[in-house]
Short mmCIF file of C-alpha atoms in Angstrom, two decimals:
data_model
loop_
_atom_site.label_atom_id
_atom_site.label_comp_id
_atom_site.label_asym_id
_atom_site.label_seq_id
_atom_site.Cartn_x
_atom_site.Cartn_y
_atom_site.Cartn_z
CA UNK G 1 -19.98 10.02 -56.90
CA UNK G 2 -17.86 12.63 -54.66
CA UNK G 3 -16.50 11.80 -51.06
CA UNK G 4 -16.86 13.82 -48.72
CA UNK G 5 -13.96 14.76 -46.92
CA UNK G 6 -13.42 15.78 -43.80
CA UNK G 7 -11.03 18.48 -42.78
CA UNK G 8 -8.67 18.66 -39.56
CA UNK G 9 -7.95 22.30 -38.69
CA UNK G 10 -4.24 22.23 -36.56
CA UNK G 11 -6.43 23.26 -33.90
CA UNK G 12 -8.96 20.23 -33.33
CA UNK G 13 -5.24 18.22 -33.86
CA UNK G 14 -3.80 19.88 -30.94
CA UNK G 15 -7.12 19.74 -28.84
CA UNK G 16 -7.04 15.74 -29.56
CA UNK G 17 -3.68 15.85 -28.61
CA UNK G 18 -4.25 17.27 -25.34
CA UNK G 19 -7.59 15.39 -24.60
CA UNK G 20 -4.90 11.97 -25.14
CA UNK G 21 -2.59 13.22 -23.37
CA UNK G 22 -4.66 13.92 -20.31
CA UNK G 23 -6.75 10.57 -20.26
CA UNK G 24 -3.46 8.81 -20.55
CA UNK G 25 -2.22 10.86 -17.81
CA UNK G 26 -5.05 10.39 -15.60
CA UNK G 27 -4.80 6.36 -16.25
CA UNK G 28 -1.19 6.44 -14.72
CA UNK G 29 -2.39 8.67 -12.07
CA UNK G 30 -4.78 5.90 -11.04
CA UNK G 31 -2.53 2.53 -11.57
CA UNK G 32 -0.33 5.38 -8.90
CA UNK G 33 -3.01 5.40 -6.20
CA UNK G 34 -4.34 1.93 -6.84
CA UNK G 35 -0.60 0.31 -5.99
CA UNK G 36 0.03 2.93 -3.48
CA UNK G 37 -3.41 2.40 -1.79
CA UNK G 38 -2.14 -1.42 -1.93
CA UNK G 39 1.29 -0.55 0.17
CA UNK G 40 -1.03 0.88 2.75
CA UNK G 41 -3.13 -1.75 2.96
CA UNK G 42 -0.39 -4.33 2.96
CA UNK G 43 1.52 -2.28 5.50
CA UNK G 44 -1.49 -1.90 7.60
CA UNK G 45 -1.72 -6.10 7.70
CA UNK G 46 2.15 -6.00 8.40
CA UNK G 47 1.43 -3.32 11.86
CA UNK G 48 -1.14 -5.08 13.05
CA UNK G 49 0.97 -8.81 12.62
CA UNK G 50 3.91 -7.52 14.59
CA UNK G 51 2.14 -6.28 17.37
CA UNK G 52 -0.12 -9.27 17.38
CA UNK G 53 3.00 -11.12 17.76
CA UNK G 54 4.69 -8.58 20.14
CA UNK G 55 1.54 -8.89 22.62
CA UNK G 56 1.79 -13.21 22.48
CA UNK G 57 5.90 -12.93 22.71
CA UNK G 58 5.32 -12.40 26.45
CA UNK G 59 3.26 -15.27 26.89
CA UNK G 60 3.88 -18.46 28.88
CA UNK G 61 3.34 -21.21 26.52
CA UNK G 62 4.95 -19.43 23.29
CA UNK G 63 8.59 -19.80 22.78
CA UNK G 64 8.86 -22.39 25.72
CA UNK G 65 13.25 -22.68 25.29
CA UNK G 66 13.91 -18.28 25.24
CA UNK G 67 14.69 -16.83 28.50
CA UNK G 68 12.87 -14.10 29.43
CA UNK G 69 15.39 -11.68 28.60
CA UNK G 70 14.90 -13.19 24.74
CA UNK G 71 10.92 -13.07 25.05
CA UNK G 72 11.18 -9.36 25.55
CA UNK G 73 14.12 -8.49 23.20
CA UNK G 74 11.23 -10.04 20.78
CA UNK G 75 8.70 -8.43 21.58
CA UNK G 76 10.53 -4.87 21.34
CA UNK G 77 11.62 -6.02 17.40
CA UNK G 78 8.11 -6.46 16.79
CA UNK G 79 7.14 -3.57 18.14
CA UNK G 80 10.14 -1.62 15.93
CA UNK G 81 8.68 -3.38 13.40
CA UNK G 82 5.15 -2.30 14.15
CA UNK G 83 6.10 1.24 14.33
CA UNK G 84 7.95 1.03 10.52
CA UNK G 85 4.75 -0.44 9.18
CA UNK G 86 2.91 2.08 10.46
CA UNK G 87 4.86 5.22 9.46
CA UNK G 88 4.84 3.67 5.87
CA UNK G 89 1.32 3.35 6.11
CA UNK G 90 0.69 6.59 6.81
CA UNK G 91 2.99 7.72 3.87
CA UNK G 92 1.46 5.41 1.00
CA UNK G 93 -1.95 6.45 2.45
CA UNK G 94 -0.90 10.24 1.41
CA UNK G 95 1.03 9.08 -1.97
CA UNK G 96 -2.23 7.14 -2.96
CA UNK G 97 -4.74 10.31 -1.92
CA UNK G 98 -1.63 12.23 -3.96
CA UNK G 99 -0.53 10.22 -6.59
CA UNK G 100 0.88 12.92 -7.94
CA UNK G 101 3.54 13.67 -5.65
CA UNK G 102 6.34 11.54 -5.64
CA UNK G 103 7.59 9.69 -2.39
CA UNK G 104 10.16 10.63 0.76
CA UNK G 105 13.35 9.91 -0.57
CA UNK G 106 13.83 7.13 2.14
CA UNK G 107 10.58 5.35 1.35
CA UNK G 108 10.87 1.90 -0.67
CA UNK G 109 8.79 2.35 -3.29
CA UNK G 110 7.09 -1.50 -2.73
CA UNK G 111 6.52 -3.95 0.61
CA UNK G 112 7.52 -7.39 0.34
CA UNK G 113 3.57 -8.91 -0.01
CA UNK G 114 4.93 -12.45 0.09
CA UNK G 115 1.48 -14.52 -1.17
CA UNK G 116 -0.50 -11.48 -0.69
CA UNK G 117 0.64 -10.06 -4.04
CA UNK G 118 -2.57 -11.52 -5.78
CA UNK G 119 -4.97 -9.52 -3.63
CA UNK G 120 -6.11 -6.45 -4.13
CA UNK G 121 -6.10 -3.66 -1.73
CA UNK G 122 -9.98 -3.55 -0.76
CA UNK G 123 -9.55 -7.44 0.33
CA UNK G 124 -6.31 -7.11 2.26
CA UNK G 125 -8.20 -3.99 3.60
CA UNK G 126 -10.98 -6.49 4.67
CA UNK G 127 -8.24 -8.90 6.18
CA UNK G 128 -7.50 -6.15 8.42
CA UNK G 129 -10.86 -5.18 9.81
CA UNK G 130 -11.34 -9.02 10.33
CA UNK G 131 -8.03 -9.68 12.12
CA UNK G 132 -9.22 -6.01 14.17
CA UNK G 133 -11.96 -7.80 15.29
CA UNK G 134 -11.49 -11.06 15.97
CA UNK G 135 -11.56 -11.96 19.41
CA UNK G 136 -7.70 -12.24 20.74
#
């Protein structure tokens, strides 16, 4: 009995090559966008926080020992703060439409999640909304 035996030409080698090489491409591409679209999300939480937090700073009843001249210096960190989180939110929200573009020299390439590391960006995205609408 004879077995058959199938032949490679060098060309179907170098088209498997390239086919490989592009899905594995593609896969990094997309672990790219996913953490990238998970900075954004995470820095979209962090905006939101601080100027939650710069908005109560003012407020009778919270931080009952500061002066007044303490109350606002706190409020206008959180509000620096605010504004960080939201230019790096607008620049992983381009990286993670363009993974394919590397980031602004000045950019860290991760934000300190804390316990929100074992989310993923669709649920801290959800946080977000909720804390956006929750009555204040």
């Amino acid at each position: 009995m004879r077995l058959l035996r199938k032949r490679f030409s060098l060309r179907s080698l170098l088209i498997l090559v390239a086919v490989a090489g592009i899905l594995l491409g593609g896969e990094r591409l997309w672990r790219r966008s996913k953490h990238y679209r998970k900075q954004a999300a995470l820095c979209a939480y962090f905006e939101l926080q601080c100027r939650h937090y710069a908005a109560t700073d003012m407020e009778e009843d919270n931080w009952a020992g500061l002066t007044l001249d303490e109350k606002r210096e706190n409020a206008r960190l959180n509000l620096i703060s605010a504004r960080r989180f939201g230019i790096l939110k607008n620049i992983y929200q381009r990286a993670a439409r363009h993974p394919w573009e590397s980031l602004p020299p000045d950019t860290p390439v991760s934000v300190n999640g804390w316990d929100l590391g074992s989310l993923s960006a669709s649920e801290i995205e959800e946080m977000v909304r909720d804390w956006k609408e929750a009555p204040t």
